[in-house]
Coordinates of C-alpha atoms in Angstrom, one line a residue:
Chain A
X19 CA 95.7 54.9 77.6
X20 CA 98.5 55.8 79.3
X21 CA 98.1 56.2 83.1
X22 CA 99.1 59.8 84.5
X23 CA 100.3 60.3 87.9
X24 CA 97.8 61.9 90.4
X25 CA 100.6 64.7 90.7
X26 CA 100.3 65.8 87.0
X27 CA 97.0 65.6 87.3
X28 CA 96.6 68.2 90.7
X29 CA 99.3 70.8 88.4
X30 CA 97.2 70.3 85.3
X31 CA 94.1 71.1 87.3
X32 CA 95.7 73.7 89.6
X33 CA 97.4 75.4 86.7
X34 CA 94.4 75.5 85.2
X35 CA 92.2 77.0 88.2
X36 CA 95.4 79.4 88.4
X37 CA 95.3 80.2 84.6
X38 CA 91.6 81.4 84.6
X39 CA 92.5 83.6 88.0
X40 CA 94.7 85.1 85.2
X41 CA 92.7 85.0 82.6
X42 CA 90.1 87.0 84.9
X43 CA 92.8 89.8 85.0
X44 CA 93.2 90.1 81.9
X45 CA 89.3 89.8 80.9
X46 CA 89.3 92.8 83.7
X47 CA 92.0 94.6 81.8
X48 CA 90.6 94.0 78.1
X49 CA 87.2 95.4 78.8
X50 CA 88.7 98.8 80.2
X51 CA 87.5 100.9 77.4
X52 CA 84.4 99.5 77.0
X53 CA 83.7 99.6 80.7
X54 CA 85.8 103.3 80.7
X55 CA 82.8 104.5 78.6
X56 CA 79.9 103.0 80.6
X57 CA 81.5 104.9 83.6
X58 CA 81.9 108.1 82.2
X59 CA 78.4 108.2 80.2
X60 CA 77.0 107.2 84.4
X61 CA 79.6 110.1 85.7
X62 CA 78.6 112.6 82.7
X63 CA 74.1 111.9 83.7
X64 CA 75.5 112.5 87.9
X65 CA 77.0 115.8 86.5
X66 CA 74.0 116.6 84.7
X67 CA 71.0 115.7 86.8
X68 CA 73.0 117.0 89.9
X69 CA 72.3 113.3 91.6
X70 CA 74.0 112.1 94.5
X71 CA 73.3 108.6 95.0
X72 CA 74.0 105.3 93.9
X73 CA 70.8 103.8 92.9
X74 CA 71.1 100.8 94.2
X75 CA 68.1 100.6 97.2
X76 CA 64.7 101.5 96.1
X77 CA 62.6 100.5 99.2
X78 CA 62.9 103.5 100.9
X79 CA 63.8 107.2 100.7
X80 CA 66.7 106.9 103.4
X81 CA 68.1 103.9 101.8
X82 CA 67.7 105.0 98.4
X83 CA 69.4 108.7 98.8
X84 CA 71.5 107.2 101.7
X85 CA 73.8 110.6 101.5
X86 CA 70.3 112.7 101.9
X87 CA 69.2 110.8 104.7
X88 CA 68.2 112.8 107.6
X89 CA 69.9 112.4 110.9
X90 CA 66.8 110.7 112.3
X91 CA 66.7 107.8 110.1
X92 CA 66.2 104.2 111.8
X93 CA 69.4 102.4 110.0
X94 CA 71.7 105.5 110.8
X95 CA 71.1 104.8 114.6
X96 CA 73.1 102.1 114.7
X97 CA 74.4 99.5 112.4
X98 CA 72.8 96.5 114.8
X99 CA 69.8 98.2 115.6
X100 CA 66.6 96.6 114.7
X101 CA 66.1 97.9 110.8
X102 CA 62.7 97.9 109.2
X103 CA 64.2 97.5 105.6
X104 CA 66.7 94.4 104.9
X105 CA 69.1 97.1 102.9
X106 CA 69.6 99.1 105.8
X107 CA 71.4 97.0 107.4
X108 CA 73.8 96.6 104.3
X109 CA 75.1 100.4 105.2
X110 CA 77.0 100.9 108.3
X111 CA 76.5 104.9 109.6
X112 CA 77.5 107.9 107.3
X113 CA 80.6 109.9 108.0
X114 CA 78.0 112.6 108.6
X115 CA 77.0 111.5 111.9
X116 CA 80.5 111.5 113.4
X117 CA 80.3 115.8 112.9
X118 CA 78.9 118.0 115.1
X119 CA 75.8 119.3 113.7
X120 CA 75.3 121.7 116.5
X121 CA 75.3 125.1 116.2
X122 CA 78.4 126.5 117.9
X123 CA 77.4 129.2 120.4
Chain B
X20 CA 112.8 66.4 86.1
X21 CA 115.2 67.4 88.5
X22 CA 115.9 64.9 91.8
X23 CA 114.7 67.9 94.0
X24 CA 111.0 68.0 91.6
X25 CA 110.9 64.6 91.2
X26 CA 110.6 64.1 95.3
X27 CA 108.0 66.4 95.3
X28 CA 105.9 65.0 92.9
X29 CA 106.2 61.8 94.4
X30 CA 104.9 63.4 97.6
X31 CA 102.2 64.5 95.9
X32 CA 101.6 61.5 94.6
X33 CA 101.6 60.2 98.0
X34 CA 99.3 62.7 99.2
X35 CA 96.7 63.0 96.5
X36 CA 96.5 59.0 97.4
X37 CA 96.1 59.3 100.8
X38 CA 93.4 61.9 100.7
X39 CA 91.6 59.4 98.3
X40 CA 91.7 56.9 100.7
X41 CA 89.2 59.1 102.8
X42 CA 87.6 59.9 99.7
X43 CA 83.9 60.9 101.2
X44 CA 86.1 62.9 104.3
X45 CA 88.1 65.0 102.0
X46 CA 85.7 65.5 98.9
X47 CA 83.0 66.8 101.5
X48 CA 85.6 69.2 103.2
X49 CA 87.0 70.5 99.8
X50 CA 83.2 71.6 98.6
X51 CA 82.6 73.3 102.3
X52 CA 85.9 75.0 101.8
X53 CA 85.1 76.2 98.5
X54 CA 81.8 77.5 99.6
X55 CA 83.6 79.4 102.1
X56 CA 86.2 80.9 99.8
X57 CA 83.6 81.6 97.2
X58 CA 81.3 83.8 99.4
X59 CA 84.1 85.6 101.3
X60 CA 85.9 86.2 97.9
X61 CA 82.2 87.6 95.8
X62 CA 81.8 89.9 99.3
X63 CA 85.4 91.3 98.6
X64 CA 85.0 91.5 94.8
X65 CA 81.0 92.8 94.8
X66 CA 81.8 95.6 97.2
X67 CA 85.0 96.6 96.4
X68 CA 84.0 96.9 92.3
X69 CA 80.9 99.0 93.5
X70 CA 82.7 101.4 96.0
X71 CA 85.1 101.9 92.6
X72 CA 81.9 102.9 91.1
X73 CA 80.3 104.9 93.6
X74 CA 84.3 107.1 93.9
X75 CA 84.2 107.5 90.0
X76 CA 80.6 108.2 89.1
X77 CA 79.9 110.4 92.5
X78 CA 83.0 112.8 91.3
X79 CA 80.4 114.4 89.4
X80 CA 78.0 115.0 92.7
X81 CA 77.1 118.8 93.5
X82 CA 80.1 120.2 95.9
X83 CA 77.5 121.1 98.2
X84 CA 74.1 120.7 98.8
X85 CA 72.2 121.9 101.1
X86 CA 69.8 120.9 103.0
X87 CA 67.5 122.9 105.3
X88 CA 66.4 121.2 108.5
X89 CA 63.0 121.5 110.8
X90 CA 62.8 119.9 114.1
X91 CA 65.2 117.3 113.0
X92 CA 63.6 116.3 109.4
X93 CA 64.7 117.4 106.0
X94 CA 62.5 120.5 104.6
X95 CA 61.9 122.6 101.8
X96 CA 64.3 125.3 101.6
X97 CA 63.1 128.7 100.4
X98 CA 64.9 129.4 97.1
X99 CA 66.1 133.1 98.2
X100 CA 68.6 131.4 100.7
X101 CA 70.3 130.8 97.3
X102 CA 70.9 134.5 96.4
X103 CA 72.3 135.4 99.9
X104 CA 74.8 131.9 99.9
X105 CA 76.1 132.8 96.1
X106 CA 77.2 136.0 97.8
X107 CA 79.8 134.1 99.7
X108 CA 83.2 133.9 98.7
X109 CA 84.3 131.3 97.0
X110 CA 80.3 130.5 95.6
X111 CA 80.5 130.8 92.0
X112 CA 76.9 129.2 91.4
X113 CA 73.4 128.1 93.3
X114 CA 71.0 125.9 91.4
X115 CA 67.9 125.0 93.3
X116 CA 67.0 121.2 92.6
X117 CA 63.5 119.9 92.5
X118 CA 63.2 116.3 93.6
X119 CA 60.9 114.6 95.1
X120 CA 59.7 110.5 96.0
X121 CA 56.4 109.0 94.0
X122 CA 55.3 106.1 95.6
X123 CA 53.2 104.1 92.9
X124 CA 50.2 102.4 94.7
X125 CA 49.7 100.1 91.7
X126 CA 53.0 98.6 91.0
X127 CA 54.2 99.0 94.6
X128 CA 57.1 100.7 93.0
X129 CA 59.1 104.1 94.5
X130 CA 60.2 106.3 92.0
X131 CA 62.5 109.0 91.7
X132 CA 61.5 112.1 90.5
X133 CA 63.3 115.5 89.3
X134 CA 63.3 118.3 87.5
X135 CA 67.2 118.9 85.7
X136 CA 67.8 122.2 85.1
X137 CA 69.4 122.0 81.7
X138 CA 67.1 120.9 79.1
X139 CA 64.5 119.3 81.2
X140 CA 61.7 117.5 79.1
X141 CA 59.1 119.3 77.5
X142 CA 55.7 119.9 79.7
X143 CA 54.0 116.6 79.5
X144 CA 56.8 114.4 78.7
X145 CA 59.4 112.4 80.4
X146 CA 62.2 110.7 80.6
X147 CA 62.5 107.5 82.5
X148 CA 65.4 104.9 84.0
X149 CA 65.5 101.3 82.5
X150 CA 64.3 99.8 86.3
X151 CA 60.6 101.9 85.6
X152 CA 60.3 101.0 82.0
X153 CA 60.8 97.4 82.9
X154 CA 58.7 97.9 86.0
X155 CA 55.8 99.4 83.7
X156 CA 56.6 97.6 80.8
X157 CA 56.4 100.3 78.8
X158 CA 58.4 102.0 75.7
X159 CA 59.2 104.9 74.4
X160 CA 55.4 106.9 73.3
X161 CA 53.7 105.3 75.7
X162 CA 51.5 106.9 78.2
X163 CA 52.4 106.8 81.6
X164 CA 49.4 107.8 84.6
X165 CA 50.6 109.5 87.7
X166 CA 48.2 110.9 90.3
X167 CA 48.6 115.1 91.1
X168 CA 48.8 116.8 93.8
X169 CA 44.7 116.9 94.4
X170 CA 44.2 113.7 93.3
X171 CA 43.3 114.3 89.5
X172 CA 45.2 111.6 87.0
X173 CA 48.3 113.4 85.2
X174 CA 48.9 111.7 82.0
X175 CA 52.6 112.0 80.8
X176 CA 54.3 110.5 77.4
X177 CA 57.4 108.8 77.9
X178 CA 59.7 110.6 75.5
X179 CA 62.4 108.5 76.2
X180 CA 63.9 105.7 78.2
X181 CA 67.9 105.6 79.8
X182 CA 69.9 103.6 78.2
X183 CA 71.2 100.4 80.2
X184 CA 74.2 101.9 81.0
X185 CA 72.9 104.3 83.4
X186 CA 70.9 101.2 85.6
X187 CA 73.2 102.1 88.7
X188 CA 72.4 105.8 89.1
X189 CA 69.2 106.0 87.3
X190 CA 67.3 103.1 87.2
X191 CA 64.1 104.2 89.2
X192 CA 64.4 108.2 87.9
X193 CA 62.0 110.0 86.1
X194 CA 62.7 113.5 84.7
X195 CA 60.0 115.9 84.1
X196 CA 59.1 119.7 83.3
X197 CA 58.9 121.7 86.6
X198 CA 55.1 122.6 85.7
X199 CA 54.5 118.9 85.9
X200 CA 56.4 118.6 88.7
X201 CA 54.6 120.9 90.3
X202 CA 51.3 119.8 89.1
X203 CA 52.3 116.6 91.0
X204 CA 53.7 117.9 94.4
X205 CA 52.6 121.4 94.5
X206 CA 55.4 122.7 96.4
X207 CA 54.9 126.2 98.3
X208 CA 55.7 128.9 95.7
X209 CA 59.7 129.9 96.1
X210 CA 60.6 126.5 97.8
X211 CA 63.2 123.9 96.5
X212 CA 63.7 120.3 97.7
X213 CA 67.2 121.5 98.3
X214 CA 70.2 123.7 97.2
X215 CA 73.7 122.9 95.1
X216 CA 76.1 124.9 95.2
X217 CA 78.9 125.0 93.0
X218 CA 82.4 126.0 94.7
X219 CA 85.4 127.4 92.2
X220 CA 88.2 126.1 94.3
X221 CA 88.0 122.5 95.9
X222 CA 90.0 123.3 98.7
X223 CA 87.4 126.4 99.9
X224 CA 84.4 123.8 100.0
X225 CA 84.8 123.2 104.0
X226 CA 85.4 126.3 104.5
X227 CA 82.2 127.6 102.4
X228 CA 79.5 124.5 104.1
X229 CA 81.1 126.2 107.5
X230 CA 80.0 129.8 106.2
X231 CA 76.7 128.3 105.3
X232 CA 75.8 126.3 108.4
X233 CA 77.2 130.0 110.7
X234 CA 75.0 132.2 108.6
X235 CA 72.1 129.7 108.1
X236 CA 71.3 128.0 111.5
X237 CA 68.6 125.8 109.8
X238 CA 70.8 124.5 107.2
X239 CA 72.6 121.6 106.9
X240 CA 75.3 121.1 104.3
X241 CA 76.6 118.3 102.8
X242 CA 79.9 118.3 100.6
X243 CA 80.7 115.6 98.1
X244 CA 83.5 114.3 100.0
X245 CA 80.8 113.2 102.5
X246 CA 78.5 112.0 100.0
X247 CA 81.8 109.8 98.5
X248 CA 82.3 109.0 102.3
X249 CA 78.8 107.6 102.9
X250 CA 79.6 104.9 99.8
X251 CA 82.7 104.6 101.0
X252 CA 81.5 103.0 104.2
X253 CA 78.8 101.1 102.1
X254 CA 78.9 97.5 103.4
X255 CA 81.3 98.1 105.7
X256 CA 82.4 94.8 107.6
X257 CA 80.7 96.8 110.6
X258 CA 77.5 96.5 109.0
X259 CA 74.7 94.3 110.2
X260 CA 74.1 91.9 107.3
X261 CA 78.2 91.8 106.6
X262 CA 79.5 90.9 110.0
X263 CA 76.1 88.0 110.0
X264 CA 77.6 86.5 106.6
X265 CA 81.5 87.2 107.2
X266 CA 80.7 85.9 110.6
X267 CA 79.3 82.7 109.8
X268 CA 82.0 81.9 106.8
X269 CA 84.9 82.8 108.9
X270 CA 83.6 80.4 111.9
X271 CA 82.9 77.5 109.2
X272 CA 86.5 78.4 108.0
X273 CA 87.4 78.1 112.4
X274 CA 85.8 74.7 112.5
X275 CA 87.2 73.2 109.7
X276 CA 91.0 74.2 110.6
X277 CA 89.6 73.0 114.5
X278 CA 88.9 69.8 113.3
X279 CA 92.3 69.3 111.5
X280 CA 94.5 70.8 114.3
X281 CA 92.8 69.1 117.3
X282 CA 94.4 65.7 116.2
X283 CA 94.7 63.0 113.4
X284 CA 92.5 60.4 113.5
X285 CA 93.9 57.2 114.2
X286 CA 94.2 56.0 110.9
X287 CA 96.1 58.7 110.3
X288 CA 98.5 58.3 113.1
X289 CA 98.7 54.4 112.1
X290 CA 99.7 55.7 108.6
X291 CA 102.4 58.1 110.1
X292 CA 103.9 55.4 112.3
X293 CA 104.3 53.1 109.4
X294 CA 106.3 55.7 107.3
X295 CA 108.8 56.3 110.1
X296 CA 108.9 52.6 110.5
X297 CA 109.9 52.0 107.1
X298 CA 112.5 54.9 107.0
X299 CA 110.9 58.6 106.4
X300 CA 112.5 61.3 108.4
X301 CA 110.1 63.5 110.5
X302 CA 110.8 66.3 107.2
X303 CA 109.1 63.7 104.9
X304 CA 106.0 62.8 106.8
X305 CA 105.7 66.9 107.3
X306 CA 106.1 67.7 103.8
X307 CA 103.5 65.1 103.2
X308 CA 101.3 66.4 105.2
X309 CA 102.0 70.2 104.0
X310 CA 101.3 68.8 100.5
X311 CA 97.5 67.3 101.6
X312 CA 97.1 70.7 103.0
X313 CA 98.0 72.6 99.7
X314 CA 96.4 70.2 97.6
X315 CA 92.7 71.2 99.5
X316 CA 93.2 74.4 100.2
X317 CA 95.1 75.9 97.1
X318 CA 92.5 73.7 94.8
X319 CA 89.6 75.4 97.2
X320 CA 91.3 78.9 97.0
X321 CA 91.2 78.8 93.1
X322 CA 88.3 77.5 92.5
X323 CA 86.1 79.3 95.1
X324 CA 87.9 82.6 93.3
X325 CA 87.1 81.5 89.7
X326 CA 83.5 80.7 90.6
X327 CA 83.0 84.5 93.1
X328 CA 84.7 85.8 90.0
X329 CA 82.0 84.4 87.0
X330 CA 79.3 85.3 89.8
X331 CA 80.2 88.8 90.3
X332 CA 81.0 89.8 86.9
X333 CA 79.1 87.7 84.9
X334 CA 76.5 86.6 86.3
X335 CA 75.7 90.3 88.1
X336 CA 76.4 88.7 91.9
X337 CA 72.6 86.7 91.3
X338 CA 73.1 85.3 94.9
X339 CA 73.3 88.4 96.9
X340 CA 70.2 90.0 95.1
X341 CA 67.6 89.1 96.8
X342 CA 69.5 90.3 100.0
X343 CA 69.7 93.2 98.4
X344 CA 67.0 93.6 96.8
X345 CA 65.0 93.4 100.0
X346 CA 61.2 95.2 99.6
X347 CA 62.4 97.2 96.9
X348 CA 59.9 96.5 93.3
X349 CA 62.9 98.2 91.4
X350 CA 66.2 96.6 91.5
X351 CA 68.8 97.6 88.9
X352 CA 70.0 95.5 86.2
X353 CA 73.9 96.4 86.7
X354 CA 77.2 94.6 86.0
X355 CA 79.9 96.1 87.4
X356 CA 83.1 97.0 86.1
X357 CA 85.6 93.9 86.5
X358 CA 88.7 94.3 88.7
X359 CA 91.0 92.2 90.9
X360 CA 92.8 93.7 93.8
X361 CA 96.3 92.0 94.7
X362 CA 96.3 93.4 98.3
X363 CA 92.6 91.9 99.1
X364 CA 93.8 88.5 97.1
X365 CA 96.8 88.6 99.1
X366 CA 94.5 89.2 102.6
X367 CA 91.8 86.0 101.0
X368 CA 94.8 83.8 100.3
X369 CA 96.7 84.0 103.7
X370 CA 93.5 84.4 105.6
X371 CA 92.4 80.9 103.8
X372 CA 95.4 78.5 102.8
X373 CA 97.8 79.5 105.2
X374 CA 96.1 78.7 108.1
X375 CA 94.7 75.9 107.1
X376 CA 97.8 74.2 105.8
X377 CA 99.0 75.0 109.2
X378 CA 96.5 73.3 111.1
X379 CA 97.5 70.2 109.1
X380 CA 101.1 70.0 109.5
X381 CA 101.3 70.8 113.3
X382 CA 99.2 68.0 114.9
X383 CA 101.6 65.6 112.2
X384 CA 104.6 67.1 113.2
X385 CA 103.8 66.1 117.2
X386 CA 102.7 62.3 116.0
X387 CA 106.3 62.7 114.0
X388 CA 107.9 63.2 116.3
X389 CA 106.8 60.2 118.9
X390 CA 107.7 56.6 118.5
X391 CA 106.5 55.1 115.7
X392 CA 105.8 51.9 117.8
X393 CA 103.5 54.0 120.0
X394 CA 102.0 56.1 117.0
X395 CA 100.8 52.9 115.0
X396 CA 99.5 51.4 118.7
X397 CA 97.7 54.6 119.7

């Protein structure tokens, strides 16, 4: 067999790595419509049902309607602070807490 | 090949043979560094692709809803609030929404309940998310048993189950009939969990939530924009868990480029006196050494983006779920919609190779640049 030089070898391999980075574009690209209809068909039952949250967190009721949560609840205190559920401290504060929720006189 | 590409590849040459002459060294370093890459790049891919979902399914999220508030905590809101906030300009529609948590003691589960208001199921039927059905293990017919408000068993029939695709918004809801609803919670008679509240014109919402909180003191409400704002902060570096896990990669990351710019071994600097000995210019020696640099951290770059890639999008990012799952007995079944950003590919590649090849050539340039005599005695 005829002995390839180590520097083909690294462009063969890098141009591979480098082809499926493409490849990954394109696979991002092809399944559009598919993916376009899964989307809408999600955005279509949010419309519907009136929901407002991701489902994503089930453990508890602040982290599963995070946009719902009341002011007082433990993750929204502070992003560090001691969180009884592991998902809270996957969400940093809502925008909600950096309004004035007070009354104005 | 051209003189110019043919001197390259012969560096390379060079190079790939010298890194295989510390074979264990460099083979070790180049899996660490693909670890590194490969969790920083599934962070950047797994939260950007599901803040793209959360900005494009969310559109659909009531303008407003509002919330009324008692000593701090979220209440029931009488339903007549409604008739007095549709009278506001701008209002064009108030739908109460019933919705409430079920904690199921036998399946440790939390569920999502509600009652739509357009074509909710008939009385005793539902319709449940993929994560319950899986959860249960039940199909479509089957009887599901929920426990009322005074305790008596309330037997419902699945009438059907959400299809796969709506895992992400729906996967622990269960829609009922608002007698069954009721039959469950037994909310106080002309109470809602909460109000939406459709606005005409998107540019009046602030203004209308601002007319709502003035002439509702108890109130609190929420537009989409902050609902859209809440997921767009969702694992925000600032969080606790990301700044533990970006923390950690990026100091590996520190302490491998530490290790390579705090000085060659002396091997290394043997190797370097010889070349100038036998005639490379300082320019050789640091393309050399830019070359072992590129050949570990472009090959660790690629391949720690190919593998986050396949882990995020194909393989549903299996690694992070039981972070995220946490307590939770439901966890949806999602894959997420694939997409590569160039900026954040940009930011991963000059935050990883750049550096890196950096910390390689500098320390070379300095034993380059010292008498070879000395460098192959030192």
């Amino acid at each position: 067999m005829a002995h390839i030089r180590p520097s083909r070898w690294y462009m063969l391999v890098t141009g591979a790595a480098l082809g499926f980075v493409v490849a990954a574009g394109f696979h991002a690209s092809l399944n559009k419509d598919a993916d376009q209809m899964d989307l809408l068909y999600r955005a279509d039952l949010v419309r519907r049902h009136r929901l407002t949250d991701l489902s994503l967190f089930t453990e508890a009721r602040y982290t599963r309607h995070p946009a719902m949560a009341d002011l007082h609840s433990a993750f929204q205190d502070h992003p560090m602070a001691l969180e009884h559920f592991p998902s809270g401290s996957f969400i940093s504060p809502p925008a909600l807490l950096k309004r004035n929720h007070a009354t104005k006189p | 090949m051209q003189p110019s590409l043919e001197r390259h590849a012969h560096l390379i040459d060079f190079a790939i043979s010298s890194l295989l002459r510390r074979k264990g060294k460099n083979l070790s370093l180049l899996a660490v560094y693909v670890l590194i890459v490969f969790v920083i790049a599934s962070l950047i891919l797994f939260v950007q692709a599901l803040r793209r979902e959360a900005s494009l399914v969310l559109t659909g999220a009531p303008e407003i809803v509002v919330q009324r508030m008692v000593a701090g905590r979220h209440d029931l809101i009488p339903v007549s609030y409604g008739a007095d906030i549709v009278s506001i300009r701008g209002v064009s529609e108030v739908v109460p929404r019933f919705w409430g948590y079920y904690y199921d003691p036998v399946f440790g589960a939390n569920y999502t309940l509600m009652v739509p208001d357009q074509s909710p199921p008939a009385e005793g039927t539902i319709v449940i998310g993929p994560g319950v059905a899986r959860n249960q293990r039940v199909k479509s017919g089957d009887l599901l048993t929920f426990r009322g408000a005074s305790l008596q068993p309330l037997l419902l029939t699945v009438g059907q189950i959400l299809p796969q695709q709506s895992e992400l918004v729906a996967t622990d809801l269960i829609t009922l009939s608002a007698a069954d609803f009721q039959a469950m919670f037994r909310l106080p008679p002309g109470t809602a969990t909460d109000l939406a509240v459709k606005v005409a014109n998107p540019r009046e919402v602030a203004t209308v939530a601002a007319k709502i909180a003035e002439r509702f003191p108890d109130t609190r409400p929420i537009t989409r924009s902050e609902i859209l704002a809440t997921y767009d902060a969702l694992f925000d570096w600032r969080s606790g868990m990301m700044v533990v896990i970006l923390g950690t990669a990026v100091l590996c990351f520190i302490i491998c480029a530490w290790d390579k710019a705090t000085g060659l071994s002396a091997e290394e600097r043997r190797e370097i006196g010889i070349l100038k000995s036998i005639g490379w210019e300082t320019t050789d020696v640091l393309l050399l050494k830019f070359w072992e640099g590129t050949v570990i951290s472009l090959t660790a770059f690629l391949a720690g983006l190919s593998l986050a890639y396949a882990h995020v999008f194909f393989f549903s990012a299996g690694l992070f779920q039981h972070a995220l799952k946490g307590w939770a007995v439901i966890y949806p079944d999602f894959r997420l919609t694939p997409s590569l950003d160039p900026y954040q590919l940009g930011i991963l590649f000059f935050l990883s190779v750049v550096p890196f090849v950096a910390a390689t050539i500098v320390p070379s340039w300095l034993a380059a640049t010292t008498d070879p005599d000395s460098a192959m005695r030192s």
